mmCIF file of C-alpha atoms in Angstrom:
data_model
loop_
_atom_site.group_PDB
_atom_site.id
_atom_site.type_symbol
_atom_site.label_atom_id
_atom_site.label_comp_id
_atom_site.label_asym_id
_atom_site.label_seq_id
_atom_site.Cartn_x
_atom_site.Cartn_y
_atom_site.Cartn_z
ATOM 1 C CA MET A 1 -9.339 -0.685 0.568
ATOM 2 C CA ALA A 2 -7.533 -0.305 -2.421
ATOM 3 C CA ILE A 3 -4.426 1.611 -3.271
ATOM 4 C CA GLY A 4 -2.571 2.001 -6.819
ATOM 5 C CA ASP A 5 -2.686 3.930 -10.126
ATOM 6 C CA SER A 6 -5.264 3.893 -13.112
ATOM 7 C CA PHE A 7 -5.531 0.176 -13.012
ATOM 8 C CA THR A 8 -7.114 0.321 -9.709
ATOM 9 C CA GLU A 9 -8.937 3.508 -10.020
ATOM 10 C CA GLY A 10 -10.758 2.100 -13.055
ATOM 11 C CA VAL A 11 -9.655 3.849 -16.015
ATOM 12 C CA GLY A 12 -11.078 2.247 -19.284
ATOM 13 C CA ASP A 13 -14.255 1.232 -17.319
ATOM 14 C CA ASP A 14 -16.340 4.395 -18.011
ATOM 15 C CA LEU A 15 -19.693 4.995 -16.736
ATOM 16 C CA PRO A 16 -22.411 7.196 -18.340
ATOM 17 C CA ASP A 17 -21.770 9.884 -15.720
ATOM 18 C CA GLY A 18 -18.261 10.367 -16.748
ATOM 19 C CA GLN A 19 -16.865 8.512 -13.571
ATOM 20 C CA VAL A 20 -14.910 5.164 -13.773
ATOM 21 C CA ARG A 21 -15.598 2.048 -12.070
ATOM 22 C CA GLY A 22 -13.202 -0.858 -12.419
ATOM 23 C CA TRP A 23 -12.021 -4.126 -11.010
ATOM 24 C CA ALA A 24 -11.887 -2.942 -7.379
ATOM 25 C CA ASP A 25 -15.108 -1.520 -7.272
ATOM 26 C CA LEU A 26 -16.632 -4.794 -8.643
ATOM 27 C CA VAL A 27 -14.553 -6.925 -6.114
ATOM 28 C CA ALA A 28 -16.159 -4.772 -3.479
ATOM 29 C CA LEU A 29 -19.550 -5.430 -4.990
ATOM 30 C CA GLY A 30 -18.537 -9.146 -4.994
ATOM 31 C CA LEU A 31 -17.520 -9.123 -1.346
ATOM 32 C CA ALA A 32 -20.781 -7.378 -0.379
ATOM 33 C CA ALA A 33 -23.034 -9.831 -2.258
ATOM 34 C CA ALA A 34 -21.133 -12.784 -0.653
ATOM 35 C CA SER A 35 -21.232 -11.541 3.110
ATOM 36 C CA PRO A 36 -23.920 -11.375 5.649
ATOM 37 C CA GLU A 37 -22.589 -8.564 7.242
ATOM 38 C CA PRO A 38 -22.248 -4.955 5.544
ATOM 39 C CA VAL A 39 -18.987 -4.404 3.656
ATOM 40 C CA SER A 40 -17.313 -1.027 3.168
ATOM 41 C CA TYR A 41 -14.864 -0.040 0.569
ATOM 42 C CA ALA A 42 -12.582 2.824 -0.114
ATOM 43 C CA ASN A 43 -10.163 3.495 -3.174
ATOM 44 C CA LEU A 44 -7.291 5.918 -2.955
ATOM 45 C CA ALA A 45 -5.910 5.030 -6.389
ATOM 46 C CA ILE A 46 -4.891 7.938 -8.626
ATOM 47 C CA ARG A 47 -4.112 7.437 -12.324
ATOM 48 C CA GLY A 48 -0.658 8.301 -13.578
ATOM 49 C CA LYS A 49 1.169 7.602 -10.275
ATOM 50 C CA LEU A 50 4.587 5.959 -10.048
ATOM 51 C CA LEU A 51 4.941 3.430 -7.179
ATOM 52 C CA GLY A 52 6.898 5.721 -5.155
ATOM 53 C CA PRO A 53 4.244 8.310 -4.701
ATOM 54 C CA ILE A 54 1.517 5.552 -4.352
ATOM 55 C CA VAL A 55 3.479 4.034 -1.328
ATOM 56 C CA ASN A 56 4.367 7.623 -0.002
ATOM 57 C CA ASP A 57 0.974 9.268 -0.175
ATOM 58 C CA GLN A 58 -1.641 6.470 -0.224
ATOM 59 C CA LEU A 59 -0.331 3.646 2.169
ATOM 60 C CA GLU A 60 -0.556 5.435 5.618
ATOM 61 C CA PRO A 61 -4.060 7.009 4.939
ATOM 62 C CA ALA A 62 -5.285 3.493 3.934
ATOM 63 C CA LEU A 63 -3.809 1.875 6.964
ATOM 64 C CA ALA A 64 -5.085 4.391 9.338
ATOM 65 C CA LEU A 65 -8.798 3.645 8.013
ATOM 66 C CA GLY A 66 -8.162 -0.044 9.702
ATOM 67 C CA PRO A 67 -9.348 -2.054 6.742
ATOM 68 C CA ASP A 68 -9.453 -5.819 6.974
ATOM 69 C CA LEU A 69 -8.339 -6.433 3.434
ATOM 70 C CA LEU A 70 -5.856 -4.081 1.301
ATOM 71 C CA THR A 71 -5.379 -4.571 -2.402
ATOM 72 C CA VAL A 72 -2.095 -2.976 -3.920
ATOM 73 C CA CYS A 73 -1.057 -2.863 -7.445
ATOM 74 C CA GLY A 74 1.475 -0.508 -8.961
ATOM 75 C CA GLY A 75 4.655 -0.139 -10.946
ATOM 76 C CA GLY A 76 2.987 -0.062 -14.256
ATOM 77 C CA ASN A 77 4.051 3.638 -14.753
ATOM 78 C CA ASP A 78 7.355 3.096 -13.587
ATOM 79 C CA MET A 79 7.741 0.285 -16.429
ATOM 80 C CA MET A 80 7.142 2.655 -19.123
ATOM 81 C CA ARG A 81 9.783 4.984 -17.991
ATOM 82 C CA PRO A 82 13.048 4.766 -19.851
ATOM 83 C CA ARG A 83 14.878 3.289 -16.863
ATOM 84 C CA VAL A 84 13.463 0.998 -14.046
ATOM 85 C CA GLU A 85 14.892 -1.410 -11.546
ATOM 86 C CA ILE A 86 12.571 -4.349 -11.130
ATOM 87 C CA SER A 87 14.168 -4.795 -7.517
ATOM 88 C CA TYR A 88 13.102 -1.307 -6.766
ATOM 89 C CA VAL A 89 9.328 -2.080 -7.609
ATOM 90 C CA VAL A 90 9.309 -5.320 -5.764
ATOM 91 C CA ASP A 91 11.015 -3.823 -2.575
ATOM 92 C CA LEU A 92 8.546 -1.011 -2.306
ATOM 93 C CA LEU A 93 5.477 -3.446 -2.789
ATOM 94 C CA ASP A 94 6.983 -5.629 -0.283
ATOM 95 C CA ARG A 95 7.223 -2.525 2.098
ATOM 96 C CA VAL A 96 3.435 -2.413 1.767
ATOM 97 C CA VAL A 97 2.906 -6.069 2.422
ATOM 98 C CA ASP A 98 4.949 -6.030 5.526
ATOM 99 C CA LYS A 99 3.452 -2.949 6.980
ATOM 100 C CA ALA A 100 -0.161 -4.097 6.486
ATOM 101 C CA VAL A 101 0.302 -7.697 7.367
ATOM 102 C CA ALA A 102 2.126 -6.175 10.597
ATOM 103 C CA ASP A 103 -1.431 -4.457 11.342
ATOM 104 C CA GLY A 104 -3.308 -7.691 11.018
ATOM 105 C CA ILE A 105 -4.545 -6.765 7.397
ATOM 106 C CA HIS A 106 -4.516 -9.119 4.749
ATOM 107 C CA VAL A 107 -3.009 -8.023 1.390
ATOM 108 C CA VAL A 108 -3.850 -8.984 -2.263
ATOM 109 C CA VAL A 109 -1.179 -8.112 -4.494
ATOM 110 C CA LEU A 110 -1.997 -7.887 -8.203
ATOM 111 C CA SER A 111 -0.074 -7.711 -11.423
ATOM 112 C CA GLY A 112 -1.679 -5.932 -14.289
ATOM 113 C CA GLY A 113 -2.976 -7.550 -17.274
ATOM 114 C CA ASN A 114 -0.255 -7.688 -20.138
ATOM 115 C CA PRO A 115 -0.916 -5.430 -22.933
ATOM 116 C CA SER A 116 2.545 -5.726 -24.646
ATOM 117 C CA ARG A 117 1.167 -7.343 -27.897
ATOM 118 C CA HIS A 118 -0.917 -4.339 -28.530
ATOM 119 C CA LEU A 119 1.416 -1.726 -27.685
ATOM 120 C CA PRO A 120 4.276 0.301 -29.507
ATOM 121 C CA LEU A 121 7.600 -0.884 -28.061
ATOM 122 C CA GLY A 122 5.645 -3.832 -26.835
ATOM 123 C CA SER A 123 8.720 -6.371 -26.715
ATOM 124 C CA LEU A 124 10.072 -4.103 -23.975
ATOM 125 C CA MET A 125 7.164 -3.980 -22.099
ATOM 126 C CA GLN A 126 6.903 -7.844 -22.191
ATOM 127 C CA LYS A 127 10.288 -8.355 -20.897
ATOM 128 C CA ARG A 128 9.901 -5.982 -18.176
ATOM 129 C CA GLY A 129 6.682 -7.252 -17.194
ATOM 130 C CA ASP A 130 7.881 -10.970 -17.233
ATOM 131 C CA ARG A 131 10.750 -10.047 -14.845
ATOM 132 C CA LEU A 132 8.395 -8.081 -12.556
ATOM 133 C CA ALA A 133 5.755 -10.944 -12.596
ATOM 134 C CA GLU A 134 8.414 -13.555 -11.656
ATOM 135 C CA ALA A 135 9.798 -11.409 -8.899
ATOM 136 C CA ALA A 136 6.401 -10.992 -7.482
ATOM 137 C CA ARG A 137 5.836 -14.721 -7.275
ATOM 138 C CA GLU A 138 9.057 -15.382 -5.790
ATOM 139 C CA THR A 139 8.373 -12.491 -3.186
ATOM 140 C CA PHE A 140 4.892 -12.757 -2.311
ATOM 141 C CA GLY A 141 3.966 -16.319 -1.535
ATOM 142 C CA LYS A 142 3.787 -15.770 2.090
ATOM 143 C CA PRO A 143 1.178 -15.843 4.939
ATOM 144 C CA GLY A 144 -1.169 -13.085 4.892
ATOM 145 C CA VAL A 145 -1.040 -12.377 1.337
ATOM 146 C CA THR A 146 -2.751 -13.499 -1.651
ATOM 147 C CA LEU A 147 -1.145 -12.879 -5.163
ATOM 148 C CA VAL A 148 -3.307 -12.487 -8.224
ATOM 149 C CA ASP A 149 -1.166 -12.821 -11.283
ATOM 150 C CA ASN A 150 -3.054 -11.274 -14.004
ATOM 151 C CA TRP A 151 0.212 -11.185 -16.206
ATOM 152 C CA ILE A 152 -0.059 -14.554 -17.278
ATOM 153 C CA ASP A 153 -3.825 -14.640 -18.006
ATOM 154 C CA THR A 154 -3.885 -15.550 -21.357
ATOM 155 C CA GLU A 155 -7.391 -14.656 -21.986
ATOM 156 C CA LEU A 156 -7.034 -11.187 -20.647
ATOM 157 C CA MET A 157 -4.088 -10.590 -23.355
ATOM 158 C CA GLN A 158 -6.957 -10.803 -25.966
ATOM 159 C CA SER A 159 -7.721 -7.268 -27.603
ATOM 160 C CA ARG A 160 -11.407 -7.564 -26.893
ATOM 161 C CA PHE A 161 -10.472 -6.823 -23.050
ATOM 162 C CA TRP A 162 -8.686 -3.559 -23.816
ATOM 163 C CA SER A 163 -9.874 -0.172 -24.414
ATOM 164 C CA ALA A 164 -9.145 1.947 -27.466
ATOM 165 C CA ASP A 165 -5.819 3.243 -25.985
ATOM 166 C CA LYS A 166 -4.616 -0.500 -25.671
ATOM 167 C CA LEU A 167 -2.868 0.286 -22.590
ATOM 168 C CA HIS A 168 -5.988 0.342 -20.022
ATOM 169 C CA LEU A 169 -8.474 -2.472 -19.703
ATOM 170 C CA ASN A 170 -12.023 -1.850 -20.742
ATOM 171 C CA ALA A 171 -15.385 -2.798 -18.857
ATOM 172 C CA CYS A 172 -14.840 -6.533 -19.724
ATOM 173 C CA GLY A 173 -11.451 -6.705 -19.040
ATOM 174 C CA HIS A 174 -11.869 -5.101 -15.585
ATOM 175 C CA THR A 175 -14.644 -7.674 -14.967
ATOM 176 C CA ARG A 176 -12.083 -10.295 -15.837
ATOM 177 C CA VAL A 177 -9.806 -9.074 -13.171
ATOM 178 C CA ALA A 178 -12.484 -8.930 -10.566
ATOM 179 C CA THR A 179 -13.153 -12.248 -11.325
ATOM 180 C CA ASN A 180 -9.687 -13.394 -10.768
ATOM 181 C CA VAL A 181 -9.428 -11.674 -7.722
ATOM 182 C CA LEU A 182 -12.679 -13.055 -6.091
ATOM 183 C CA THR A 183 -11.605 -16.388 -7.382
ATOM 184 C CA ALA A 184 -8.035 -16.277 -5.545
ATOM 185 C CA LEU A 185 -10.025 -15.111 -2.432
ATOM 186 C CA GLY A 186 -12.370 -17.898 -2.511
ATOM 187 C CA VAL A 187 -15.469 -15.859 -2.868
ATOM 188 C CA PRO A 188 -18.270 -16.685 -5.115
ATOM 189 C CA VAL A 189 -18.347 -14.752 -8.375
ATOM 190 C CA PRO A 190 -21.733 -13.260 -9.052
ATOM 191 C CA ALA A 191 -23.887 -14.606 -11.636
ATOM 192 C CA GLY A 192 -23.908 -13.249 -15.058
ATOM 193 C CA TRP A 193 -20.140 -11.667 -14.974
ATOM 194 C CA ALA A 194 -18.964 -14.531 -17.096
ATOM 195 C CA GLN A 195 -21.623 -13.415 -19.641
ATOM 196 C CA GLY A 196 -20.488 -9.960 -19.621
ATOM 197 C CA GLU A 197 -23.244 -8.485 -17.640
ATOM 198 C CA ALA A 198 -20.850 -6.425 -15.689
ATOM 199 C CA GLY A 199 -19.740 -4.614 -18.958
ATOM 200 C CA GLU A 200 -19.779 -5.830 -22.500
ATOM 201 C CA ALA A 201 -16.347 -5.427 -24.564
ATOM 202 C CA PRO A 202 -16.718 -3.164 -27.631
ATOM 203 C CA PRO A 203 -16.023 -4.237 -31.107
ATOM 204 C CA ARG A 204 -12.620 -4.729 -31.923
ATOM 205 C CA GLU A 205 -11.075 -1.539 -33.455
ATOM 206 C CA ARG A 206 -7.685 -1.394 -35.328
ATOM 207 C CA ILE A 207 -6.448 1.929 -34.193
ATOM 208 C CA GLN A 208 -2.935 1.040 -32.916
ATOM 209 C CA ASP A 209 0.021 1.888 -34.999
ATOM 210 C CA THR A 210 -2.234 4.563 -36.967
ATOM 211 C CA ALA A 211 -1.684 8.383 -37.092
ATOM 212 C CA ALA A 212 -5.055 8.655 -34.967
ATOM 213 C CA TYR A 213 -3.593 6.459 -32.283
ATOM 214 C CA TYR A 214 -0.482 8.384 -32.092
ATOM 215 C CA ALA A 215 -2.044 11.761 -31.975
ATOM 216 C CA ALA A 216 -4.716 10.676 -29.397
ATOM 217 C CA TYR A 217 -2.576 8.628 -27.121
ATOM 218 C CA VAL A 218 1.092 8.520 -27.475
ATOM 219 C CA LEU A 219 1.966 12.232 -28.424
ATOM 220 C CA PRO A 220 -0.115 13.569 -25.276
ATOM 221 C CA TRP A 221 1.668 11.000 -23.056
ATOM 222 C CA ILE A 222 5.183 12.033 -24.275
ATOM 223 C CA GLY A 223 4.225 15.648 -23.945
ATOM 224 C CA ARG A 224 3.487 14.936 -20.181
ATOM 225 C CA ARG A 225 6.789 13.311 -19.839
ATOM 226 C CA LEU A 226 8.628 15.966 -21.244
ATOM 227 C CA THR A 227 6.960 18.487 -19.037
ATOM 228 C CA GLY A 228 6.905 16.603 -15.826
ATOM 229 C CA ARG A 229 3.161 16.223 -15.593
ATOM 230 C CA SER A 230 1.046 13.358 -14.965
ATOM 231 C CA SER A 231 -2.574 12.632 -15.854
ATOM 232 C CA GLY A 232 -3.473 12.437 -12.224
ATOM 233 C CA ASP A 233 -2.061 15.788 -11.253
ATOM 234 C CA GLY A 234 -4.601 17.569 -9.115
ATOM 235 C CA ARG A 235 -6.967 14.734 -8.935
ATOM 236 C CA PRO A 236 -8.238 13.382 -5.786
ATOM 237 C CA PRO A 237 -9.125 9.753 -5.054
ATOM 238 C CA LYS A 238 -12.592 8.799 -6.110
ATOM 239 C CA ARG A 239 -13.675 7.119 -2.825
ATOM 240 C CA PRO A 240 -11.176 8.291 0.057
ATOM 241 C CA GLU A 241 -13.457 7.122 2.947
ATOM 242 C CA LEU A 242 -14.818 3.610 3.715
ATOM 243 C CA THR A 243 -18.357 3.755 2.554
ATOM 244 C CA GLU A 244 -20.912 0.910 2.857
ATOM 245 C CA VAL A 245 -21.074 -0.918 -0.415
ATOM 246 C CA VAL A 246 -24.846 -1.375 -1.799
ATOM 247 C CA VAL A 247 -25.588 -4.413 -3.630
ATOM 248 C CA PRO A 248 -28.143 -3.659 -6.459
ATOM 249 C CA SER A 249 -31.378 -5.708 -5.947
ATOM 250 C CA VAL A 250 -32.140 -8.257 -8.493
#
């Protein structure tokens, strides 16, 4: 069971039919490949969501499905607002953890990858992300919780793992995160992932800090902020019900 924003929805890992895949889908596939029993998976994450709406709108429906495992990552969109309280973000994540653990659910708390070296105002994002990651390490080292600290994964910081907007991971980046999650859970990583068979990185493109980059990504983002809109407005979750994961035959 996965809740969150664009990171967990899988934005950046685009499929030919226009849908997105992402690390959570890949983790579900890895769990199913390693399990002798059927594995079911649901994903309520919606792009553009602040952490408050993630907790308020996704947590209870997720718990109602009675999963054995819940993944949560949020706060990235909060970090991009002019003002953010790190303690507010951590307290909300801790609320998710406490409620799920109380229901006997194991929780995986993830930090996102660090895009700061590729972004405008990246130094501000670096400072905020460092503070959030440090607070998460101090808070989520407790029973029933697995913390996957992608923020300090230095390999994941490389530009080859990021999509053209430099904010979302590409297919290769999502595969890297899925590998981190499975490894943290002690689950074998499917053969071939390390060689990029789950998604090759595109050739490096220098688009950030150009007029084309600002026109394609920065200005639309500013426009949504000024009008109070979100990229996820009106968008339903891509996998709202627990559905059995089908492992492709080799």
